[in-house]
Amino acid sequence: MIIILVFGSIFAVLLLMPKFATGRILYAEGFVPEFQVHRSLSPRDLRSVPVRIEIVYRKLYRVRVFAFMKPLFDLLPSSYRVRPNRNGLFVFWAYPFDIVNVIVGDDKFRCTHTLGHRVNNFWPNYANFLLALATLFSPRLLHGECIEIPTTLGKLCGYSDKLSVCPEEGLDLMISTSADRFSLELVRVGERLKTVDEIRDIAGVYQSIETKFPSALGCGWQPVFRYKIPRDLSTGCYLLKLTEDRKGEGSFIPLIVKPSVPENKIAVIASTNTWHAYNSWGGQNYYINHTSFPSKYILSTRRPFDLHLRDVVGETCQTARDHLLAGERFVWSWLEREGLGYDLYSDDDLHSEDVFMTRLKNYNIILISTHNEYWSYDMVRHLEEFMREGGNVISLSGDTLYKEVEYLDEGCIVLDGALFRYQNLPEEAVLGVAHDARGFATWAPYKVVRPDHWVFRNTGLKEGDLFGQKGLNVAPDGKAGASAWETDKIYPATPPQAILLAKGINPGDGGADMVLYDVPGGGRVFSVGSISYGGSLLVDEAVSRITRNVVDEFLKDRTI
């Protein structure tokens, strides 16, 4: 009996002790590896960021048997400040079962701390029970999980309920700001930025995040403004530019405007799944997360984009290092400069059975650009059907059709580490080339292999000549080259009729393979196998002429 009382007393004391918890402020605007961004990262000292802990519900002293101990529980204040270190890590204390608000500035994050916090459903019950007992002696076991808090909240930022819309369609905008008023501009992205609509003096609303992981669970914000897409708006990529009226600070919400019915013969697919994969707003993305890489990872589309996507690199196309929106801008700008009309769609649209059947399957060309890495099975199935029925594919992209993505619902996608090539669907069987690590992060021109082919018409290039030395999508040291960053090559499942036209001279046999092949009974496929190829279109005459030759040939009428 005495032993039971002793152990019971120890258990009660440990139960009633405050528990150690950790949090980390993640500077979301720079939370990507330096090799993946187009600017150098600026280190940030987070010691000056104010953090306050609020105990909003203390359950233990509401339990009748512990009610008499309320004065003991009140020794730990219900509100107090903590100080993060340089890297944003902070510690705080809470009793078991407390509900705690962690407040960074004015930004609240609600999180519950209980003894069952680390329960694993795959463990037997006794293992979870032992873990619960262990946390009484070592509280760090209970609260080792970080609370990820982006420091961009309070600044003007937001997202829309849809990324791809048609003219006259309504769009709900979820926006949060500490400013009283803000303005909205609709800006078209081409070789120059062009404002096509403007609304001023919109009331600002601050919205906090109520989840620990906004990168996966989303923000849960309410609509602040409903914007109707102008009726006569041409298809293309647009930015909803949000600006604080007082400070002039702001951010962008990317938007794909697709046509209600096909207007041109070229359909361009924006690599929006890759945009989401690299979006680190909220602290995590597919490449940087603390739980699952390189396995499946859930990413919410109901959150703002970070600067990696929102920065469109100036009023005009300039030298940059970007394989997302700003990188694709080079391709859109070239099409416009060449007078080649195109309709822009998102990856979601290629995935959609309705959009594919009513619109996409009727084009002469589907063009893929820059870094279209993440595909669903329906995207692949639709592209193959398009090719079999006479449609032509131009892939000005590297590391393409590489990994699987699943669409859970309208606000959530799952990126999967599984490669299509290991699921009996090698990417070279579709596009003629496949990605590998050779040539990663190197920049080089192409060397001509088949100068007699019509692709090189009017270029003056001979066998062994180099082209693609110039480019706007450059290495960190400013080095350019059309065969660069990540490259794709001929692989075992490449169709035997594929013609190798040119090859990048990257070291270690890492150059991109430029290929063209005829689909039996169907269309044709032209692939360049390089992320940076599109950056050469505006400044390299040979790259521009070669690509124009392919577009002109593929634009010839097809039988539908």
XYZ file of C-alpha atoms in Angstrom, residues 30 34 37-43 321 476:
11
model
C 13.432 32.683 -47.613
C 19.839 28.712 -52.025
C 16.110 30.367 -55.759
C 16.976 33.117 -58.195
C 18.460 35.446 -55.561
C 20.846 34.983 -52.680
C 19.164 34.562 -49.314
C 19.534 37.260 -46.690
C 20.119 35.880 -43.178
C 17.375 32.602 -61.936
C 24.164 32.069 -59.667
